[in-house]
């Protein structure tokens, strides 16, 4: 493999989050996604319904209604208004163009009271209005706000929609100029399209200084060239190197993204969770973030692959201190979970969270919600009518058919006919989740009586 091919593979891993993120920003602006309609820059798009199997989105949650905004700060700061949610959980997560989570507002980070915040572009040195609660300094002029409002079910949707209407964005200047996304050269051939996007968007949204020093190594690939694209008329040698590097880089990200599916003989049925998947942000610690070694990957170069995996598998996901997601494919005996069998999941005590928890069912291999006659896609501490044991324990019954016993039916999480993967979401997890001392109980096969 040539030096340029290896450089191209490294550039792919390094730049994949930027290219994928801004491609998704473009798609959201034009088409929306899922229950979210398209919206212009600096406007919120709100989902108006909880996810169902019709959504056909990978591992979509059934706990919250989303509110997403794509920000273009090239024209100056924006004033963000948040309503009083009266103690109800919500989070606004701020993500820069490189997928760094650099600020949070919401119940965990700033409380649930009403207020205004100023979102400022890089290098802004204007006068801050006296009536704002604080300034959110953005590392890049493009920012995604990923908002989630807890919703207890269909009857709770009107309450959440009333809150959604109160999340507003207003330019500090009445008539700001917005630059939008820089446009890659449309004449660049498809095999080099990724590198052209990376070249243009790297220049348009510079990363932290330490990352800029790292990306200087990509000079031989043409990624630091300004002006007309070097890829529109690239010589055959660089085309081959970039094409092969793209392939190898993709393979590295895909390999690192694969879950460890093999059963662990020492702990069969153990749940897989990674509270530190988003710890690749090493430079930008704004409101609501944790600036401590515990939440930073020590090796900067190693963080690039982690960042690519996070973008590939969980774009716009939260830091572990905001929410942790755990999943499993096997039961306590190490066997694959399947709707051919019935199971129980017994919590001796509720999962340790400050906000709420839920267990959601997904079929495999697509990880879609499972259609069922009960219209129940998740179960958790906000589910009405759950039956607890005299000792306070909670047993969830996971099976395809509705249990005959009414108490078991109240705690039923419907399963598909074939293989499935349940996912446990822990919103604002307590320390024992984050440090690994809390063990999620394994799913037990249920034997015929």
CSV table of C-alpha atoms in Angstrom, one decimal:
chain,number,residue,atom,x,y,z
A,1,UNK,CA,0.0,0.0,0.0
A,2,UNK,CA,1.4,3.4,-1.0
A,3,UNK,CA,2.0,6.2,1.5
A,4,UNK,CA,-0.7,8.2,-0.2
A,5,UNK,CA,-3.2,5.3,0.1
A,6,UNK,CA,-2.5,5.0,3.8
A,7,UNK,CA,-2.8,8.8,4.2
A,8,UNK,CA,-6.1,8.6,2.4
A,9,UNK,CA,-7.4,5.9,4.7
A,10,UNK,CA,-6.4,8.0,7.7
A,11,UNK,CA,-8.1,11.1,6.2
A,12,UNK,CA,-11.3,9.1,5.7
A,13,UNK,CA,-11.4,8.1,9.4
A,14,UNK,CA,-10.5,11.6,10.5
A,15,UNK,CA,-13.0,13.4,8.2
A,16,UNK,CA,-15.9,10.9,8.1
A,17,UNK,CA,-17.7,12.6,11.0
A,18,UNK,CA,-17.6,16.1,9.4
A,19,UNK,CA,-18.7,14.8,6.0
A,20,UNK,CA,-21.5,12.6,7.4
A,21,UNK,CA,-22.7,15.3,9.8
A,22,UNK,CA,-23.0,18.0,7.2
A,23,UNK,CA,-24.6,15.6,4.7
A,24,UNK,CA,-27.2,14.9,7.3
A,25,UNK,CA,-27.7,18.6,7.9
A,26,UNK,CA,-28.3,19.1,4.2
A,27,UNK,CA,-30.8,16.2,4.2
A,28,UNK,CA,-32.6,17.6,7.2
A,29,UNK,CA,-32.9,21.0,5.6
A,30,UNK,CA,-34.3,19.6,2.3
A,31,UNK,CA,-36.3,16.5,3.3
A,32,UNK,CA,-36.5,16.3,7.1
A,33,UNK,CA,-36.4,12.7,8.5
A,34,UNK,CA,-38.7,10.4,10.3
A,35,UNK,CA,-41.5,12.4,12.0
A,36,UNK,CA,-39.5,15.6,11.6
A,37,UNK,CA,-40.4,17.9,8.7
A,38,UNK,CA,-37.8,19.9,6.8
A,39,UNK,CA,-37.0,23.3,8.2
A,40,UNK,CA,-34.8,26.2,7.1
A,41,UNK,CA,-31.6,27.2,8.9
A,42,UNK,CA,-32.2,28.7,12.4
A,43,UNK,CA,-35.7,27.2,12.7
A,44,UNK,CA,-36.8,24.3,14.8
A,45,UNK,CA,-38.4,21.2,13.2
A,46,UNK,CA,-40.6,19.4,15.7
A,47,UNK,CA,-41.9,15.8,15.7
A,48,UNK,CA,-45.6,15.6,16.5
A,49,UNK,CA,-45.9,11.9,17.3
A,50,UNK,CA,-44.0,9.2,19.1
A,51,UNK,CA,-42.2,6.7,17.0
A,52,UNK,CA,-44.0,3.6,15.7
A,53,UNK,CA,-42.9,0.7,13.5
A,54,UNK,CA,-43.9,2.8,10.5
A,55,UNK,CA,-40.9,5.1,11.2
A,56,UNK,CA,-38.4,2.5,9.9
A,57,UNK,CA,-35.5,4.2,11.6
A,58,UNK,CA,-32.7,2.3,13.3
A,59,UNK,CA,-33.2,2.1,17.1
A,60,UNK,CA,-35.5,5.1,17.2
A,61,UNK,CA,-36.7,5.9,20.7
A,62,UNK,CA,-40.3,5.8,21.9
A,63,UNK,CA,-39.7,8.0,24.9
A,64,UNK,CA,-39.3,11.5,23.6
A,65,UNK,CA,-40.5,13.9,20.9
A,66,UNK,CA,-37.6,15.4,19.0
A,67,UNK,CA,-37.0,19.1,18.2
A,68,UNK,CA,-34.1,19.6,15.8
A,69,UNK,CA,-32.6,22.9,14.5
A,70,UNK,CA,-29.7,23.4,12.1
A,71,UNK,CA,-28.0,26.7,12.9
A,72,UNK,CA,-26.0,28.9,10.5
A,73,UNK,CA,-24.2,31.4,12.7
A,74,UNK,CA,-22.3,33.1,9.9
A,75,UNK,CA,-24.6,36.1,10.2
A,76,UNK,CA,-24.1,36.5,13.9
A,77,UNK,CA,-25.5,35.2,17.2
A,78,UNK,CA,-28.9,33.8,17.8
A,79,UNK,CA,-31.1,34.2,20.9
A,80,UNK,CA,-32.6,31.0,22.0
A,81,UNK,CA,-35.7,30.9,24.2
A,82,UNK,CA,-36.6,27.9,26.3
A,83,UNK,CA,-39.9,27.5,28.2
A,84,UNK,CA,-40.6,26.4,31.7
A,85,UNK,CA,-41.2,22.6,31.5
A,86,UNK,CA,-42.4,22.5,35.1
A,87,UNK,CA,-39.8,19.8,36.1
A,88,UNK,CA,-40.4,17.6,33.0
A,89,UNK,CA,-37.2,16.2,31.4
A,90,UNK,CA,-35.9,17.8,28.3
A,91,UNK,CA,-32.4,18.3,26.8
A,92,UNK,CA,-31.1,20.6,24.1
A,93,UNK,CA,-27.8,19.1,22.9
A,94,UNK,CA,-25.4,21.4,20.9
A,95,UNK,CA,-23.3,19.6,18.3
A,96,UNK,CA,-20.7,21.3,16.1
A,97,UNK,CA,-19.8,20.4,12.5
A,98,UNK,CA,-17.2,17.8,13.7
A,99,UNK,CA,-19.9,16.1,15.9
A,100,UNK,CA,-18.5,17.4,19.2
A,101,UNK,CA,-21.1,17.8,21.9
A,102,UNK,CA,-20.0,21.1,23.2
A,103,UNK,CA,-23.0,22.3,25.4
A,104,UNK,CA,-26.2,21.1,27.0
A,105,UNK,CA,-29.3,22.9,28.3
A,106,UNK,CA,-32.1,21.0,30.1
A,107,UNK,CA,-33.1,19.4,33.3
A,108,UNK,CA,-29.7,17.9,34.2
A,109,UNK,CA,-27.6,20.7,33.0
A,110,UNK,CA,-29.5,24.0,33.7
A,111,UNK,CA,-32.8,23.1,35.2
A,112,UNK,CA,-36.3,23.4,33.7
A,113,UNK,CA,-37.0,27.1,34.2
A,114,UNK,CA,-37.8,29.5,31.4
A,115,UNK,CA,-35.0,31.7,30.0
A,116,UNK,CA,-33.0,33.0,27.1
A,117,UNK,CA,-29.5,32.0,26.0
A,118,UNK,CA,-27.2,33.5,23.4
A,119,UNK,CA,-25.6,31.2,20.8
A,120,UNK,CA,-22.4,32.9,19.5
A,121,UNK,CA,-20.3,32.0,16.4
A,122,UNK,CA,-16.6,31.5,16.6
A,123,UNK,CA,-14.6,34.7,17.3
A,124,UNK,CA,-17.7,36.8,18.2
A,125,UNK,CA,-16.8,39.7,20.5
A,126,UNK,CA,-20.0,41.7,20.5
A,127,UNK,CA,-22.1,43.0,23.4
A,128,UNK,CA,-24.0,40.3,25.3
A,129,UNK,CA,-27.6,41.3,26.2
A,130,UNK,CA,-28.1,41.7,29.9
A,131,UNK,CA,-31.2,39.5,30.0
A,132,UNK,CA,-29.7,36.3,28.8
A,133,UNK,CA,-28.8,33.5,31.2
A,134,UNK,CA,-25.5,32.8,29.5
A,135,UNK,CA,-23.6,32.5,26.3
A,136,UNK,CA,-23.1,29.3,24.3
A,137,UNK,CA,-19.9,29.7,22.3
A,138,UNK,CA,-20.0,27.6,19.2
A,139,UNK,CA,-16.8,26.0,17.9
A,140,UNK,CA,-18.1,26.2,14.2
A,141,UNK,CA,-20.5,28.3,12.4
A,142,UNK,CA,-22.7,25.3,11.6
A,143,UNK,CA,-24.4,23.8,14.7
A,144,UNK,CA,-27.1,21.2,15.2
A,145,UNK,CA,-29.4,21.5,18.2
A,146,UNK,CA,-30.8,18.0,19.0
A,147,UNK,CA,-33.7,18.5,21.4
A,148,UNK,CA,-35.6,15.8,23.2
A,149,UNK,CA,-38.7,16.3,25.3
A,150,UNK,CA,-39.9,13.4,27.5
A,151,UNK,CA,-43.4,12.2,26.5
A,152,UNK,CA,-45.3,9.7,28.6
A,153,UNK,CA,-47.5,8.5,25.8
A,154,UNK,CA,-50.1,9.6,23.3
A,155,UNK,CA,-52.1,11.4,25.9
A,156,UNK,CA,-49.1,13.5,26.8
A,157,UNK,CA,-48.4,14.7,23.3
A,158,UNK,CA,-50.5,18.0,23.6
A,159,UNK,CA,-48.5,19.0,26.6
A,160,UNK,CA,-45.2,18.5,24.8
A,161,UNK,CA,-46.4,20.2,21.6
A,162,UNK,CA,-47.3,23.3,23.7
A,163,UNK,CA,-43.7,23.3,25.0
A,164,UNK,CA,-42.2,22.8,21.5
A,165,UNK,CA,-43.9,25.9,20.2
A,166,UNK,CA,-42.1,27.9,22.9
A,167,UNK,CA,-38.6,26.9,21.8
A,168,UNK,CA,-37.6,29.8,19.5
A,169,UNK,CA,-34.5,31.1,17.7
A,170,UNK,CA,-34.2,34.8,16.9
A,171,UNK,CA,-31.3,36.6,15.3
A,172,UNK,CA,-29.6,39.2,17.5
A,173,UNK,CA,-29.3,41.2,14.3
A,174,UNK,CA,-32.7,41.7,12.7
A,175,UNK,CA,-31.4,40.9,9.2
A,176,UNK,CA,-28.4,38.7,9.4
A,177,UNK,CA,-26.6,37.4,6.3
A,178,UNK,CA,-26.2,33.6,6.2
A,179,UNK,CA,-23.5,31.9,4.2
A,180,UNK,CA,-24.9,28.4,4.2
A,181,UNK,CA,-22.9,25.3,3.5
A,182,UNK,CA,-19.9,25.8,1.1
A,183,UNK,CA,-20.6,23.9,-2.1
A,184,UNK,CA,-18.2,21.2,-3.3
A,185,UNK,CA,-17.3,21.2,-7.0
A,186,UNK,CA,-20.0,19.3,-8.8
A,187,UNK,CA,-17.6,18.2,-11.5
A,188,UNK,CA,-15.5,16.1,-9.2
A,189,UNK,CA,-16.1,12.4,-10.1
A,190,UNK,CA,-18.1,10.3,-7.7
A,191,UNK,CA,-15.2,8.2,-6.5
A,192,UNK,CA,-13.5,11.4,-5.2
A,193,UNK,CA,-16.7,13.1,-3.9
A,194,UNK,CA,-15.9,12.3,-0.3
A,195,UNK,CA,-12.5,14.0,-0.4
A,196,UNK,CA,-13.9,17.0,-2.2
A,197,UNK,CA,-16.5,17.4,0.5
A,198,UNK,CA,-13.9,17.0,3.1
A,199,UNK,CA,-11.5,19.5,1.5
A,200,UNK,CA,-14.2,22.2,1.2
A,201,UNK,CA,-15.9,21.7,4.6
A,202,UNK,CA,-12.5,21.4,6.5
A,203,UNK,CA,-11.7,24.8,5.1
A,204,UNK,CA,-15.1,26.2,5.9
A,205,UNK,CA,-15.3,24.8,9.5
A,206,UNK,CA,-11.8,24.6,10.9
A,207,UNK,CA,-11.4,22.3,13.9
A,208,UNK,CA,-9.4,22.9,17.1
A,209,UNK,CA,-5.8,24.0,16.7
A,210,UNK,CA,-4.4,20.5,17.7
A,211,UNK,CA,-6.6,18.9,15.0
A,212,UNK,CA,-5.4,21.4,12.4
A,213,UNK,CA,-1.9,20.4,13.2
A,214,UNK,CA,-2.8,16.8,12.6
A,215,UNK,CA,-4.6,17.4,9.3
A,216,UNK,CA,-1.5,19.1,7.9
A,217,UNK,CA,-0.3,15.6,7.1
A,218,UNK,CA,-3.0,15.4,4.4
A,219,UNK,CA,-1.3,18.0,2.2
A,220,UNK,CA,0.0,15.4,-0.3
A,221,UNK,CA,-3.6,14.4,-1.0
A,222,UNK,CA,-4.7,17.9,-2.0
A,223,UNK,CA,-7.0,18.2,1.0
A,224,UNK,CA,-5.5,21.6,2.0
A,225,UNK,CA,-5.7,23.1,-1.4
A,226,UNK,CA,-7.7,26.4,-1.7
A,227,UNK,CA,-9.7,27.6,-4.6
A,228,UNK,CA,-10.6,25.3,-7.6
A,229,UNK,CA,-10.8,21.6,-6.8
A,230,UNK,CA,-7.7,19.6,-7.4
A,231,UNK,CA,-9.9,16.5,-7.9
A,232,UNK,CA,-11.7,17.7,-11.0
A,233,UNK,CA,-8.7,16.9,-13.1
A,234,UNK,CA,-6.7,14.7,-10.8
A,235,UNK,CA,-3.9,12.5,-12.3
A,236,UNK,CA,-4.5,8.7,-12.3
A,237,UNK,CA,-2.1,8.0,-9.4
A,238,UNK,CA,-3.8,10.2,-6.9
A,239,UNK,CA,-7.2,8.9,-8.0
A,240,UNK,CA,-6.1,5.3,-7.4
A,241,UNK,CA,-4.6,6.2,-4.0
A,242,UNK,CA,-7.7,8.1,-2.9
A,243,UNK,CA,-10.1,5.4,-4.1
A,244,UNK,CA,-8.2,2.6,-2.3
A,245,UNK,CA,-7.8,4.8,0.8
A,246,UNK,CA,-11.5,5.4,0.8
A,247,UNK,CA,-12.2,1.7,0.7
A,248,UNK,CA,-9.7,0.9,3.5
A,249,UNK,CA,-10.9,3.7,5.6
A,250,UNK,CA,-14.5,2.6,5.3
A,251,UNK,CA,-13.5,-0.9,6.3
A,252,UNK,CA,-11.7,0.4,9.4
A,253,UNK,CA,-14.8,2.3,10.5
A,254,UNK,CA,-17.1,-0.6,9.8
A,255,UNK,CA,-15.0,-3.1,11.6
A,256,UNK,CA,-14.7,-0.8,14.7
A,257,UNK,CA,-18.5,-0.3,14.6
A,258,UNK,CA,-19.5,-3.9,14.8
A,259,UNK,CA,-20.8,-4.9,18.2
A,260,UNK,CA,-19.2,-7.7,20.1
A,261,UNK,CA,-21.9,-10.4,19.6
A,262,UNK,CA,-20.0,-13.4,21.0
A,263,UNK,CA,-21.4,-14.6,24.3
A,264,UNK,CA,-18.9,-14.1,27.2
A,265,UNK,CA,-18.6,-17.5,28.9
A,266,UNK,CA,-17.7,-15.6,32.1
A,267,UNK,CA,-20.9,-13.5,32.0
A,268,UNK,CA,-23.5,-14.8,29.6
A,269,UNK,CA,-26.3,-12.5,28.8
A,270,UNK,CA,-24.4,-9.4,29.9
A,271,UNK,CA,-25.6,-6.1,28.6
A,272,UNK,CA,-23.3,-4.1,26.4
A,273,UNK,CA,-23.0,-0.3,27.1
A,274,UNK,CA,-20.4,2.3,26.5
A,275,UNK,CA,-20.9,5.5,28.5
A,276,UNK,CA,-17.7,7.0,26.9
A,277,UNK,CA,-18.5,6.7,23.2
A,278,UNK,CA,-18.7,10.5,22.9
A,279,UNK,CA,-15.6,11.4,24.9
A,280,UNK,CA,-13.7,12.3,21.7
A,281,UNK,CA,-14.5,16.0,22.3
A,282,UNK,CA,-11.2,17.2,23.8
A,283,UNK,CA,-11.3,21.0,23.2
A,284,UNK,CA,-14.8,22.5,23.7
A,285,UNK,CA,-16.5,22.4,27.1
A,286,UNK,CA,-19.4,24.8,27.3
A,287,UNK,CA,-22.5,25.0,29.5
A,288,UNK,CA,-23.7,21.6,30.8
A,289,UNK,CA,-20.6,19.6,29.8
A,290,UNK,CA,-18.1,17.8,32.1
A,291,UNK,CA,-14.6,19.1,31.6
A,292,UNK,CA,-12.6,16.4,33.4
A,293,UNK,CA,-10.1,13.6,32.4
A,294,UNK,CA,-12.8,11.0,33.0
A,295,UNK,CA,-14.7,12.4,30.0
A,296,UNK,CA,-11.8,12.8,27.6
A,297,UNK,CA,-10.0,10.2,25.5
A,298,UNK,CA,-6.4,10.5,26.5
A,299,UNK,CA,-5.0,9.7,23.0
A,300,UNK,CA,-6.0,12.4,20.5
A,301,UNK,CA,-5.2,10.3,17.4
A,302,UNK,CA,-7.1,7.3,18.9
A,303,UNK,CA,-10.1,9.6,19.4
A,304,UNK,CA,-10.5,10.0,15.7
A,305,UNK,CA,-11.6,6.4,15.2
A,306,UNK,CA,-13.9,6.6,18.2
A,307,UNK,CA,-15.5,9.8,16.7
A,308,UNK,CA,-16.0,8.1,13.4
A,309,UNK,CA,-17.7,5.1,15.1
A,310,UNK,CA,-20.0,7.4,17.1
A,311,UNK,CA,-21.0,9.2,13.9
A,312,UNK,CA,-21.6,5.9,12.1
A,313,UNK,CA,-23.6,4.3,14.8
A,314,UNK,CA,-25.2,7.1,16.9
A,315,UNK,CA,-25.0,10.4,15.2
A,316,UNK,CA,-26.0,13.3,17.5
A,317,UNK,CA,-26.0,10.9,20.5
A,318,UNK,CA,-25.4,12.2,24.0
A,319,UNK,CA,-22.5,12.0,26.4
A,320,UNK,CA,-23.0,9.2,28.9
A,321,UNK,CA,-23.7,11.6,31.8
A,322,UNK,CA,-26.8,12.7,29.9
A,323,UNK,CA,-28.1,9.3,28.8
A,324,UNK,CA,-26.7,5.7,28.5
A,325,UNK,CA,-28.0,3.0,26.2
A,326,UNK,CA,-27.5,-0.7,26.9
A,327,UNK,CA,-28.4,-3.6,24.7
A,328,UNK,CA,-28.1,-7.4,24.6
A,329,UNK,CA,-28.7,-10.1,22.1
A,330,UNK,CA,-28.5,-13.1,24.4
A,331,UNK,CA,-30.2,-14.5,27.5
A,332,UNK,CA,-28.7,-15.5,30.8
A,333,UNK,CA,-27.6,-18.8,29.4
A,334,UNK,CA,-25.8,-17.3,26.4
A,335,UNK,CA,-28.5,-18.2,23.9
A,336,UNK,CA,-29.8,-15.8,21.2
A,337,UNK,CA,-33.0,-14.0,22.1
A,338,UNK,CA,-35.9,-15.0,19.9
A,339,UNK,CA,-39.6,-14.8,19.9
A,340,UNK,CA,-39.8,-18.6,19.8
A,341,UNK,CA,-39.2,-18.5,23.6
A,342,UNK,CA,-40.5,-16.5,26.6
A,343,UNK,CA,-38.3,-14.5,29.0
A,344,UNK,CA,-38.4,-12.5,32.2
A,345,UNK,CA,-36.3,-9.5,33.2
A,346,UNK,CA,-36.4,-8.9,36.9
A,347,UNK,CA,-35.3,-5.7,38.5
A,348,UNK,CA,-34.8,-6.1,42.2
A,349,UNK,CA,-34.7,-2.3,42.4
A,350,UNK,CA,-35.3,0.3,39.7
A,351,UNK,CA,-32.4,1.1,37.4
A,352,UNK,CA,-30.4,4.0,39.1
A,353,UNK,CA,-31.4,7.1,37.2
A,354,UNK,CA,-32.1,10.7,38.1
A,355,UNK,CA,-34.7,11.2,35.3
A,356,UNK,CA,-36.3,8.0,33.8
A,357,UNK,CA,-35.6,4.7,32.2
A,358,UNK,CA,-37.2,2.6,29.5
A,359,UNK,CA,-36.8,-0.8,27.8
A,360,UNK,CA,-37.6,-0.8,24.1
A,361,UNK,CA,-38.0,-3.8,21.8
A,362,UNK,CA,-36.3,-4.0,18.4
A,363,UNK,CA,-36.3,-6.8,15.8
A,364,UNK,CA,-33.0,-7.8,14.2
A,365,UNK,CA,-31.2,-7.3,11.9
A,366,UNK,CA,-32.8,-3.9,11.1
A,367,UNK,CA,-33.4,-2.7,14.7
A,368,UNK,CA,-36.9,-1.4,13.9
A,369,UNK,CA,-39.7,-1.2,16.4
A,370,UNK,CA,-41.8,-4.3,16.6
A,371,UNK,CA,-45.5,-4.1,15.5
A,372,UNK,CA,-47.8,-5.8,17.9
A,373,UNK,CA,-51.5,-5.8,18.8
A,374,UNK,CA,-51.0,-4.0,22.1
A,375,UNK,CA,-49.3,-1.0,20.4
A,376,UNK,CA,-46.7,-1.2,23.1
A,377,UNK,CA,-43.1,-0.7,21.9
A,378,UNK,CA,-41.4,0.1,25.2
A,379,UNK,CA,-41.9,-0.2,28.9
A,380,UNK,CA,-40.5,1.8,31.8
A,381,UNK,CA,-41.0,3.7,35.0
A,382,UNK,CA,-43.5,6.0,33.3
A,383,UNK,CA,-45.7,3.1,32.0
A,384,UNK,CA,-49.0,3.2,33.7
A,385,UNK,CA,-50.5,0.1,35.4
A,386,UNK,CA,-47.2,-1.8,36.1
A,387,UNK,CA,-47.5,-4.4,38.8
A,388,UNK,CA,-44.6,-4.5,41.3
A,389,UNK,CA,-43.8,-7.3,43.7
A,390,UNK,CA,-44.4,-6.9,47.4
A,391,UNK,CA,-40.6,-6.3,47.8
A,392,UNK,CA,-40.7,-3.5,45.3
A,393,UNK,CA,-39.2,-5.5,42.5
A,394,UNK,CA,-40.4,-5.3,38.9
A,395,UNK,CA,-40.6,-8.3,36.5
A,396,UNK,CA,-40.9,-7.5,32.8
A,397,UNK,CA,-42.4,-10.4,30.7
A,398,UNK,CA,-40.8,-10.6,27.3
A,399,UNK,CA,-42.6,-12.8,24.8
A,400,UNK,CA,-44.5,-12.9,21.6
A,401,UNK,CA,-48.0,-13.7,23.0
A,402,UNK,CA,-49.9,-11.7,25.6
A,403,UNK,CA,-49.6,-13.5,29.0
A,404,UNK,CA,-52.8,-14.9,30.3
A,405,UNK,CA,-52.2,-13.7,33.9
A,406,UNK,CA,-53.5,-10.1,34.1
A,407,UNK,CA,-50.5,-9.0,36.3
A,408,UNK,CA,-48.0,-10.4,33.8
A,409,UNK,CA,-49.9,-8.8,30.9
A,410,UNK,CA,-49.6,-5.4,32.7
A,411,UNK,CA,-45.8,-5.9,32.6
A,412,UNK,CA,-45.6,-7.3,29.1
A,413,UNK,CA,-43.1,-6.2,26.5
A,414,UNK,CA,-44.2,-7.8,23.2
A,415,UNK,CA,-41.5,-9.6,21.2
A,416,UNK,CA,-41.4,-10.4,17.4
A,417,UNK,CA,-41.6,-13.9,16.0
A,418,UNK,CA,-37.9,-14.0,15.3
A,419,UNK,CA,-34.6,-12.7,16.7
A,420,UNK,CA,-34.7,-9.4,18.7
A,421,UNK,CA,-32.6,-7.0,20.6
A,422,UNK,CA,-34.0,-5.1,23.6
A,423,UNK,CA,-32.4,-1.7,24.4
A,424,UNK,CA,-32.4,-0.2,27.9
A,425,UNK,CA,-32.2,3.6,28.0
A,426,UNK,CA,-31.1,5.3,31.2
A,427,UNK,CA,-31.7,9.0,31.2
A,428,UNK,CA,-29.4,11.0,33.5
A,429,UNK,CA,-27.8,7.8,34.9
A,430,UNK,CA,-26.3,7.8,38.4
A,431,UNK,CA,-22.7,7.2,39.1
A,432,UNK,CA,-23.0,3.4,39.6
A,433,UNK,CA,-24.1,3.1,35.9
A,434,UNK,CA,-21.2,5.3,34.7
A,435,UNK,CA,-18.5,3.5,36.8
A,436,UNK,CA,-19.8,0.0,36.0
A,437,UNK,CA,-20.7,-1.0,39.5
A,438,UNK,CA,-24.4,-1.3,38.6
A,439,UNK,CA,-25.1,-4.6,36.8
A,440,UNK,CA,-28.1,-4.8,34.6
A,441,UNK,CA,-29.8,-8.1,35.4
A,442,UNK,CA,-29.7,-10.6,32.5
A,443,UNK,CA,-32.8,-11.7,30.7
A,444,UNK,CA,-33.8,-15.2,32.0
A,445,UNK,CA,-35.5,-17.8,29.8
A,446,UNK,CA,-38.9,-18.7,31.1
A,447,UNK,CA,-39.5,-22.4,31.6
A,448,UNK,CA,-43.0,-24.0,31.0
A,449,UNK,CA,-44.8,-24.6,34.3
